[in-house]
Amino acid sequence: AADPDTTWVHLAPLLRTDFPAETLALLSARGHRVAYDGQGLVRADRLGPLIEDRHFPADLLLHLDVLKLAEDEAVVVADGPFDA
């Protein structure tokens, strides 16, 4: 298994299955701070047209130190728009 010699690890998945929760837990357990790009979090792992939904496994969020979301991704994760 990879064990980079760094404090921070930034992951930018294309689909939610690119980095399983077990991988995130292992990186965290090894002392890494994990930054995660949320585009993959909201992208369904299926063939065909791109589908965004909020059916990601909740345990993907447990070992993240930073979750970077664009506004449209945040609306999907929050299951609705934000009030101003």
PDB file of N, CA and C in Angstrom:
ATOM      1  N   ALA A   1       0.844  -1.187   0.000  1.00  0.00           N
ATOM      2  CA  ALA A   1       0.000   0.000   0.000  1.00  0.00           C
ATOM      3  C   ALA A   1       0.880   1.238   0.000  1.00  0.00           C
ATOM      4  N   ALA A   2       0.418   2.245  -0.676  1.00  0.00           N
ATOM      5  CA  ALA A   2       1.167   3.498  -0.734  1.00  0.00           C
ATOM      6  C   ALA A   2       1.205   4.151   0.639  1.00  0.00           C
ATOM      7  N   ASP A   3       2.355   4.700   0.975  1.00  0.00           N
ATOM      8  CA  ASP A   3       2.503   5.433   2.230  1.00  0.00           C
ATOM      9  C   ASP A   3       3.392   6.640   1.959  1.00  0.00           C
ATOM     10  N   PRO A   4       2.823   7.680   1.346  1.00  0.00           N
ATOM     11  CA  PRO A   4       3.634   8.842   0.995  1.00  0.00           C
ATOM     12  C   PRO A   4       4.235   9.503   2.226  1.00  0.00           C
ATOM     13  N   ASP A   5       5.432  10.062   2.045  1.00  0.00           N
ATOM     14  CA  ASP A   5       6.130  10.745   3.130  1.00  0.00           C
ATOM     15  C   ASP A   5       5.750  12.225   3.090  1.00  0.00           C
ATOM     16  N   THR A   6       4.541  12.513   3.516  1.00  0.00           N
ATOM     17  CA  THR A   6       4.019  13.868   3.497  1.00  0.00           C
ATOM     18  C   THR A   6       2.944  14.000   4.561  1.00  0.00           C
ATOM     19  N   THR A   7       2.668  15.217   4.958  1.00  0.00           N
ATOM     20  CA  THR A   7       1.596  15.430   5.930  1.00  0.00           C
ATOM     21  C   THR A   7       0.245  15.423   5.232  1.00  0.00           C
ATOM     22  N   TRP A   8       0.131  16.207   4.158  1.00  0.00           N
ATOM     23  CA  TRP A   8      -1.146  16.344   3.460  1.00  0.00           C
ATOM     24  C   TRP A   8      -1.207  15.437   2.242  1.00  0.00           C
ATOM     25  N   VAL A   9      -2.371  14.843   2.027  1.00  0.00           N
ATOM     26  CA  VAL A   9      -2.661  14.084   0.813  1.00  0.00           C
ATOM     27  C   VAL A   9      -3.950  14.666   0.243  1.00  0.00           C
ATOM     28  N   HIS A  10      -3.897  15.111  -1.021  1.00  0.00           N
ATOM     29  CA  HIS A  10      -5.093  15.653  -1.670  1.00  0.00           C
ATOM     30  C   HIS A  10      -5.588  14.631  -2.684  1.00  0.00           C
ATOM     31  N   LEU A  11      -6.834  14.219  -2.534  1.00  0.00           N
ATOM     32  CA  LEU A  11      -7.436  13.239  -3.425  1.00  0.00           C
ATOM     33  C   LEU A  11      -8.489  13.929  -4.281  1.00  0.00           C
ATOM     34  N   ALA A  12      -8.464  13.646  -5.584  1.00  0.00           N
ATOM     35  CA  ALA A  12      -9.421  14.255  -6.514  1.00  0.00           C
ATOM     36  C   ALA A  12     -10.066  13.156  -7.358  1.00  0.00           C
ATOM     37  N   PRO A  13     -11.016  12.425  -6.779  1.00  0.00           N
ATOM     38  CA  PRO A  13     -11.643  11.323  -7.505  1.00  0.00           C
ATOM     39  C   PRO A  13     -12.570  11.820  -8.615  1.00  0.00           C
ATOM     40  N   LEU A  14     -12.697  11.002  -9.655  1.00  0.00           N
ATOM     41  CA  LEU A  14     -13.671  11.297 -10.698  1.00  0.00           C
ATOM     42  C   LEU A  14     -15.031  10.705 -10.354  1.00  0.00           C
ATOM     43  N   LEU A  15     -15.032   9.569  -9.641  1.00  0.00           N
ATOM     44  CA  LEU A  15     -16.256   8.904  -9.195  1.00  0.00           C
ATOM     45  C   LEU A  15     -16.124   8.566  -7.721  1.00  0.00           C
ATOM     46  N   ARG A  16     -17.228   8.369  -7.033  1.00  0.00           N
ATOM     47  CA  ARG A  16     -17.196   8.125  -5.583  1.00  0.00           C
ATOM     48  C   ARG A  16     -16.509   6.815  -5.207  1.00  0.00           C
ATOM     49  N   THR A  17     -16.346   5.912  -6.149  1.00  0.00           N
ATOM     50  CA  THR A  17     -15.693   4.632  -5.846  1.00  0.00           C
ATOM     51  C   THR A  17     -14.184   4.659  -6.076  1.00  0.00           C
ATOM     52  N   ASP A  18     -13.623   5.771  -6.507  1.00  0.00           N
ATOM     53  CA  ASP A  18     -12.181   5.835  -6.787  1.00  0.00           C
ATOM     54  C   ASP A  18     -11.326   5.648  -5.539  1.00  0.00           C
ATOM     55  N   PHE A  19     -11.770   6.165  -4.411  1.00  0.00           N
ATOM     56  CA  PHE A  19     -11.043   6.028  -3.149  1.00  0.00           C
ATOM     57  C   PHE A  19     -12.017   5.532  -2.087  1.00  0.00           C
ATOM     58  N   PRO A  20     -12.017   4.224  -1.808  1.00  0.00           N
ATOM     59  CA  PRO A  20     -12.945   3.680  -0.803  1.00  0.00           C
ATOM     60  C   PRO A  20     -12.664   4.247   0.590  1.00  0.00           C
ATOM     61  N   ALA A  21     -13.663   4.182   1.448  1.00  0.00           N
ATOM     62  CA  ALA A  21     -13.536   4.670   2.824  1.00  0.00           C
ATOM     63  C   ALA A  21     -12.362   4.014   3.542  1.00  0.00           C
ATOM     64  N   GLU A  22     -12.093   2.759   3.231  1.00  0.00           N
ATOM     65  CA  GLU A  22     -10.973   2.054   3.874  1.00  0.00           C
ATOM     66  C   GLU A  22      -9.643   2.719   3.541  1.00  0.00           C
ATOM     67  N   THR A  23      -9.504   3.206   2.321  1.00  0.00           N
ATOM     68  CA  THR A  23      -8.280   3.900   1.913  1.00  0.00           C
ATOM     69  C   THR A  23      -8.129   5.210   2.676  1.00  0.00           C
ATOM     70  N   LEU A  24      -9.223   5.951   2.803  1.00  0.00           N
ATOM     71  CA  LEU A  24      -9.189   7.214   3.545  1.00  0.00           C
ATOM     72  C   LEU A  24      -8.854   6.966   5.011  1.00  0.00           C
ATOM     73  N   ALA A  25      -9.423   5.912   5.589  1.00  0.00           N
ATOM     74  CA  ALA A  25      -9.146   5.567   6.988  1.00  0.00           C
ATOM     75  C   ALA A  25      -7.678   5.201   7.169  1.00  0.00           C
ATOM     76  N   LEU A  26      -7.116   4.465   6.231  1.00  0.00           N
ATOM     77  CA  LEU A  26      -5.710   4.065   6.318  1.00  0.00           C
ATOM     78  C   LEU A  26      -4.786   5.281   6.234  1.00  0.00           C
ATOM     79  N   LEU A  27      -5.062   6.180   5.312  1.00  0.00           N
ATOM     80  CA  LEU A  27      -4.245   7.393   5.210  1.00  0.00           C
ATOM     81  C   LEU A  27      -4.305   8.198   6.505  1.00  0.00           C
ATOM     82  N   SER A  28      -5.495   8.346   7.055  1.00  0.00           N
ATOM     83  CA  SER A  28      -5.665   9.077   8.311  1.00  0.00           C
ATOM     84  C   SER A  28      -4.944   8.378   9.459  1.00  0.00           C
ATOM     85  N   ALA A  29      -5.068   7.072   9.536  1.00  0.00           N
ATOM     86  CA  ALA A  29      -4.418   6.304  10.605  1.00  0.00           C
ATOM     87  C   ALA A  29      -2.902   6.406  10.531  1.00  0.00           C
ATOM     88  N   ARG A  30      -2.378   6.610   9.338  1.00  0.00           N
ATOM     89  CA  ARG A  30      -0.928   6.749   9.168  1.00  0.00           C
ATOM     90  C   ARG A  30      -0.458   8.177   9.415  1.00  0.00           C
ATOM     91  N   GLY A  31      -1.364   9.033   9.872  1.00  0.00           N
ATOM     92  CA  GLY A  31      -0.982  10.384  10.263  1.00  0.00           C
ATOM     93  C   GLY A  31      -1.111  11.438   9.190  1.00  0.00           C
ATOM     94  N   HIS A  32      -1.692  11.089   8.053  1.00  0.00           N
ATOM     95  CA  HIS A  32      -1.853  12.060   6.979  1.00  0.00           C
ATOM     96  C   HIS A  32      -3.102  12.900   7.204  1.00  0.00           C
ATOM     97  N   ARG A  33      -3.035  14.150   6.797  1.00  0.00           N
ATOM     98  CA  ARG A  33      -4.219  15.007   6.729  1.00  0.00           C
ATOM     99  C   ARG A  33      -4.776  14.805   5.326  1.00  0.00           C
ATOM    100  N   VAL A  34      -6.067  14.555   5.224  1.00  0.00           N
ATOM    101  CA  VAL A  34      -6.670  14.206   3.940  1.00  0.00           C
ATOM    102  C   VAL A  34      -7.580  15.334   3.453  1.00  0.00           C
ATOM    103  N   ALA A  35      -7.240  15.871   2.280  1.00  0.00           N
ATOM    104  CA  ALA A  35      -8.086  16.838   1.585  1.00  0.00           C
ATOM    105  C   ALA A  35      -8.736  16.101   0.415  1.00  0.00           C
ATOM    106  N   TYR A  36     -10.023  16.326   0.210  1.00  0.00           N
ATOM    107  CA  TYR A  36     -10.794  15.537  -0.752  1.00  0.00           C
ATOM    108  C   TYR A  36     -11.622  16.467  -1.623  1.00  0.00           C
ATOM    109  N   ASP A  37     -11.475  16.314  -2.933  1.00  0.00           N
ATOM    110  CA  ASP A  37     -12.255  17.099  -3.876  1.00  0.00           C
ATOM    111  C   ASP A  37     -13.602  16.421  -4.064  1.00  0.00           C
ATOM    112  N   GLY A  38     -14.671  17.132  -3.781  1.00  0.00           N
ATOM    113  CA  GLY A  38     -16.002  16.542  -3.744  1.00  0.00           C
ATOM    114  C   GLY A  38     -16.652  16.251  -5.071  1.00  0.00           C
ATOM    115  N   GLN A  39     -15.990  16.554  -6.197  1.00  0.00           N
ATOM    116  CA  GLN A  39     -16.638  16.244  -7.474  1.00  0.00           C
ATOM    117  C   GLN A  39     -16.928  14.760  -7.590  1.00  0.00           C
ATOM    118  N   GLY A  40     -16.005  13.921  -7.156  1.00  0.00           N
ATOM    119  CA  GLY A  40     -16.222  12.482  -7.225  1.00  0.00           C
ATOM    120  C   GLY A  40     -17.262  11.996  -6.237  1.00  0.00           C
ATOM    121  N   LEU A  41     -17.412  12.715  -5.144  1.00  0.00           N
ATOM    122  CA  LEU A  41     -18.365  12.329  -4.105  1.00  0.00           C
ATOM    123  C   LEU A  41     -19.796  12.293  -4.636  1.00  0.00           C
ATOM    124  N   VAL A  42     -20.132  13.231  -5.507  1.00  0.00           N
ATOM    125  CA  VAL A  42     -21.509  13.340  -5.988  1.00  0.00           C
ATOM    126  C   VAL A  42     -21.740  12.648  -7.331  1.00  0.00           C
ATOM    127  N   ARG A  43     -20.711  12.045  -7.904  1.00  0.00           N
ATOM    128  CA  ARG A  43     -20.858  11.378  -9.201  1.00  0.00           C
ATOM    129  C   ARG A  43     -21.111   9.889  -9.007  1.00  0.00           C
ATOM    130  N   ALA A  44     -22.242   9.436  -9.542  1.00  0.00           N
ATOM    131  CA  ALA A  44     -22.610   8.023  -9.442  1.00  0.00           C
ATOM    132  C   ALA A  44     -21.628   7.171 -10.242  1.00  0.00           C
ATOM    133  N   ASP A  45     -21.358   5.986  -9.746  1.00  0.00           N
ATOM    134  CA  ASP A  45     -20.408   5.075 -10.390  1.00  0.00           C
ATOM    135  C   ASP A  45     -21.155   4.109 -11.317  1.00  0.00           C
ATOM    136  N   ARG A  46     -21.582   4.631 -12.453  1.00  0.00           N
ATOM    137  CA  ARG A  46     -22.272   3.796 -13.437  1.00  0.00           C
ATOM    138  C   ARG A  46     -21.932   4.285 -14.836  1.00  0.00           C
ATOM    139  N   LEU A  47     -22.061   3.397 -15.793  1.00  0.00           N
ATOM    140  CA  LEU A  47     -21.798   3.745 -17.185  1.00  0.00           C
ATOM    141  C   LEU A  47     -22.932   4.593 -17.734  1.00  0.00           C
ATOM    142  N   GLY A  48     -22.602   5.389 -18.745  1.00  0.00           N
ATOM    143  CA  GLY A  48     -23.616   6.212 -19.384  1.00  0.00           C
ATOM    144  C   GLY A  48     -23.429   7.670 -19.041  1.00  0.00           C
ATOM    145  N   PRO A  49     -24.472   8.449 -19.250  1.00  0.00           N
ATOM    146  CA  PRO A  49     -24.393   9.879 -18.953  1.00  0.00           C
ATOM    147  C   PRO A  49     -24.056  10.124 -17.479  1.00  0.00           C
ATOM    148  N   LEU A  50     -23.342  11.217 -17.242  1.00  0.00           N
ATOM    149  CA  LEU A  50     -22.965  11.576 -15.873  1.00  0.00           C
ATOM    150  C   LEU A  50     -24.209  11.852 -15.038  1.00  0.00           C
ATOM    151  N   ILE A  51     -24.292  11.184 -13.899  1.00  0.00           N
ATOM    152  CA  ILE A  51     -25.406  11.374 -12.973  1.00  0.00           C
ATOM    153  C   ILE A  51     -24.833  11.830 -11.642  1.00  0.00           C
ATOM    154  N   GLU A  52     -25.348  12.937 -11.134  1.00  0.00           N
ATOM    155  CA  GLU A  52     -24.958  13.414  -9.806  1.00  0.00           C
ATOM    156  C   GLU A  52     -26.085  13.122  -8.835  1.00  0.00           C
ATOM    157  N   ASP A  53     -25.730  12.569  -7.680  1.00  0.00           N
ATOM    158  CA  ASP A  53     -26.725  12.315  -6.642  1.00  0.00           C
ATOM    159  C   ASP A  53     -26.031  12.319  -5.291  1.00  0.00           C
ATOM    160  N   ARG A  54     -26.805  12.231  -4.232  1.00  0.00           N
ATOM    161  CA  ARG A  54     -26.230  12.273  -2.884  1.00  0.00           C
ATOM    162  C   ARG A  54     -26.204  10.896  -2.239  1.00  0.00           C
ATOM    163  N   HIS A  55     -26.154   9.840  -3.038  1.00  0.00           N
ATOM    164  CA  HIS A  55     -26.166   8.478  -2.510  1.00  0.00           C
ATOM    165  C   HIS A  55     -24.749   7.955  -2.260  1.00  0.00           C
ATOM    166  N   PHE A  56     -23.893   8.802  -1.744  1.00  0.00           N
ATOM    167  CA  PHE A  56     -22.525   8.391  -1.412  1.00  0.00           C
ATOM    168  C   PHE A  56     -22.524   7.760  -0.021  1.00  0.00           C
ATOM    169  N   PRO A  57     -21.600   6.821   0.228  1.00  0.00           N
ATOM    170  CA  PRO A  57     -21.507   6.236   1.570  1.00  0.00           C
ATOM    171  C   PRO A  57     -21.052   7.295   2.575  1.00  0.00           C
ATOM    172  N   ALA A  58     -21.796   7.457   3.651  1.00  0.00           N
ATOM    173  CA  ALA A  58     -21.477   8.480   4.657  1.00  0.00           C
ATOM    174  C   ALA A  58     -20.093   8.285   5.258  1.00  0.00           C
ATOM    175  N   ASP A  59     -19.608   7.038   5.317  1.00  0.00           N
ATOM    176  CA  ASP A  59     -18.291   6.802   5.918  1.00  0.00           C
ATOM    177  C   ASP A  59     -17.157   7.363   5.074  1.00  0.00           C
ATOM    178  N   LEU A  60     -17.429   7.793   3.846  1.00  0.00           N
ATOM    179  CA  LEU A  60     -16.397   8.466   3.058  1.00  0.00           C
ATOM    180  C   LEU A  60     -15.981   9.783   3.708  1.00  0.00           C
ATOM    181  N   LEU A  61     -16.857  10.378   4.496  1.00  0.00           N
ATOM    182  CA  LEU A  61     -16.580  11.684   5.104  1.00  0.00           C
ATOM    183  C   LEU A  61     -15.863  11.596   6.450  1.00  0.00           C
ATOM    184  N   LEU A  62     -15.831  10.428   7.053  1.00  0.00           N
ATOM    185  CA  LEU A  62     -15.332  10.295   8.429  1.00  0.00           C
ATOM    186  C   LEU A  62     -13.869  10.678   8.617  1.00  0.00           C
ATOM    187  N   HIS A  63     -13.031  10.431   7.626  1.00  0.00           N
ATOM    188  CA  HIS A  63     -11.588  10.612   7.805  1.00  0.00           C
ATOM    189  C   HIS A  63     -11.032  11.775   6.988  1.00  0.00           C
ATOM    190  N   LEU A  64     -11.906  12.715   6.613  1.00  0.00           N
ATOM    191  CA  LEU A  64     -11.465  13.875   5.844  1.00  0.00           C
ATOM    192  C   LEU A  64     -11.180  15.045   6.767  1.00  0.00           C
ATOM    193  N   ASP A  65     -10.108  15.764   6.456  1.00  0.00           N
ATOM    194  CA  ASP A  65      -9.801  17.000   7.171  1.00  0.00           C
ATOM    195  C   ASP A  65     -10.337  18.208   6.415  1.00  0.00           C
ATOM    196  N   VAL A  66     -10.356  18.107   5.090  1.00  0.00           N
ATOM    197  CA  VAL A  66     -10.873  19.177   4.243  1.00  0.00           C
ATOM    198  C   VAL A  66     -11.718  18.542   3.143  1.00  0.00           C
ATOM    199  N   LEU A  67     -12.915  19.070   2.950  1.00  0.00           N
ATOM    200  CA  LEU A  67     -13.774  18.668   1.836  1.00  0.00           C
ATOM    201  C   LEU A  67     -13.991  19.900   0.977  1.00  0.00           C
ATOM    202  N   LYS A  68     -13.471  19.865  -0.247  1.00  0.00           N
ATOM    203  CA  LYS A  68     -13.595  20.994  -1.174  1.00  0.00           C
ATOM    204  C   LYS A  68     -14.787  20.725  -2.076  1.00  0.00           C
ATOM    205  N   LEU A  69     -15.752  21.638  -2.065  1.00  0.00           N
ATOM    206  CA  LEU A  69     -16.950  21.500  -2.889  1.00  0.00           C
ATOM    207  C   LEU A  69     -17.189  22.766  -3.699  1.00  0.00           C
ATOM    208  N   ALA A  70     -17.541  22.595  -4.959  1.00  0.00           N
ATOM    209  CA  ALA A  70     -18.072  23.707  -5.738  1.00  0.00           C
ATOM    210  C   ALA A  70     -19.511  23.924  -5.277  1.00  0.00           C
ATOM    211  N   GLU A  71     -20.080  25.069  -5.598  1.00  0.00           N
ATOM    212  CA  GLU A  71     -21.433  25.364  -5.119  1.00  0.00           C
ATOM    213  C   GLU A  71     -22.447  24.321  -5.581  1.00  0.00           C
ATOM    214  N   ASP A  72     -22.362  23.899  -6.851  1.00  0.00           N
ATOM    215  CA  ASP A  72     -23.326  22.911  -7.342  1.00  0.00           C
ATOM    216  C   ASP A  72     -23.155  21.565  -6.645  1.00  0.00           C
ATOM    217  N   GLU A  73     -21.922  21.209  -6.295  1.00  0.00           N
ATOM    218  CA  GLU A  73     -21.676  19.966  -5.548  1.00  0.00           C
ATOM    219  C   GLU A  73     -22.216  20.079  -4.123  1.00  0.00           C
ATOM    220  N   ALA A  74     -22.051  21.246  -3.514  1.00  0.00           N
ATOM    221  CA  ALA A  74     -22.551  21.458  -2.152  1.00  0.00           C
ATOM    222  C   ALA A  74     -24.070  21.332  -2.103  1.00  0.00           C
ATOM    223  N   VAL A  75     -24.754  21.795  -3.136  1.00  0.00           N
ATOM    224  CA  VAL A  75     -26.215  21.670  -3.198  1.00  0.00           C
ATOM    225  C   VAL A  75     -26.616  20.198  -3.239  1.00  0.00           C
ATOM    226  N   VAL A  76     -25.870  19.384  -3.975  1.00  0.00           N
ATOM    227  CA  VAL A  76     -26.161  17.945  -4.037  1.00  0.00           C
ATOM    228  C   VAL A  76     -25.915  17.303  -2.677  1.00  0.00           C
ATOM    229  N   VAL A  77     -24.772  17.584  -2.062  1.00  0.00           N
ATOM    230  CA  VAL A  77     -24.432  16.992  -0.759  1.00  0.00           C
ATOM    231  C   VAL A  77     -25.445  17.410   0.303  1.00  0.00           C
ATOM    232  N   ALA A  78     -25.878  18.671   0.270  1.00  0.00           N
ATOM    233  CA  ALA A  78     -26.820  19.185   1.267  1.00  0.00           C
ATOM    234  C   ALA A  78     -28.273  18.824   0.946  1.00  0.00           C
ATOM    235  N   ASP A  79     -28.496  18.224  -0.214  1.00  0.00           N
ATOM    236  CA  ASP A  79     -29.840  17.827  -0.652  1.00  0.00           C
ATOM    237  C   ASP A  79     -30.765  19.027  -0.824  1.00  0.00           C
ATOM    238  N   GLY A  80     -30.198  20.113  -1.352  1.00  0.00           N
ATOM    239  CA  GLY A  80     -31.017  21.282  -1.637  1.00  0.00           C
ATOM    240  C   GLY A  80     -30.202  22.554  -1.591  1.00  0.00           C
ATOM    241  N   PRO A  81     -30.753  23.634  -2.140  1.00  0.00           N
ATOM    242  CA  PRO A  81     -30.021  24.906  -2.186  1.00  0.00           C
ATOM    243  C   PRO A  81     -29.883  25.543  -0.807  1.00  0.00           C
ATOM    244  N   PHE A  82     -28.929  26.458  -0.728  1.00  0.00           N
ATOM    245  CA  PHE A  82     -28.687  27.203   0.502  1.00  0.00           C
ATOM    246  C   PHE A  82     -29.448  28.517   0.455  1.00  0.00           C
ATOM    247  N   ASP A  83     -29.910  28.971   1.597  1.00  0.00           N
ATOM    248  CA  ASP A  83     -30.548  30.280   1.679  1.00  0.00           C
ATOM    249  C   ASP A  83     -29.467  31.344   1.781  1.00  0.00           C
ATOM    250  N   ALA A  84     -29.732  32.497   1.191  1.00  0.00           N
ATOM    251  CA  ALA A  84     -28.761  33.598   1.230  1.00  0.00           C
ATOM    252  C   ALA A  84     -28.750  34.247   2.587  1.00  0.00           C
TER     253      ALA A  84
END
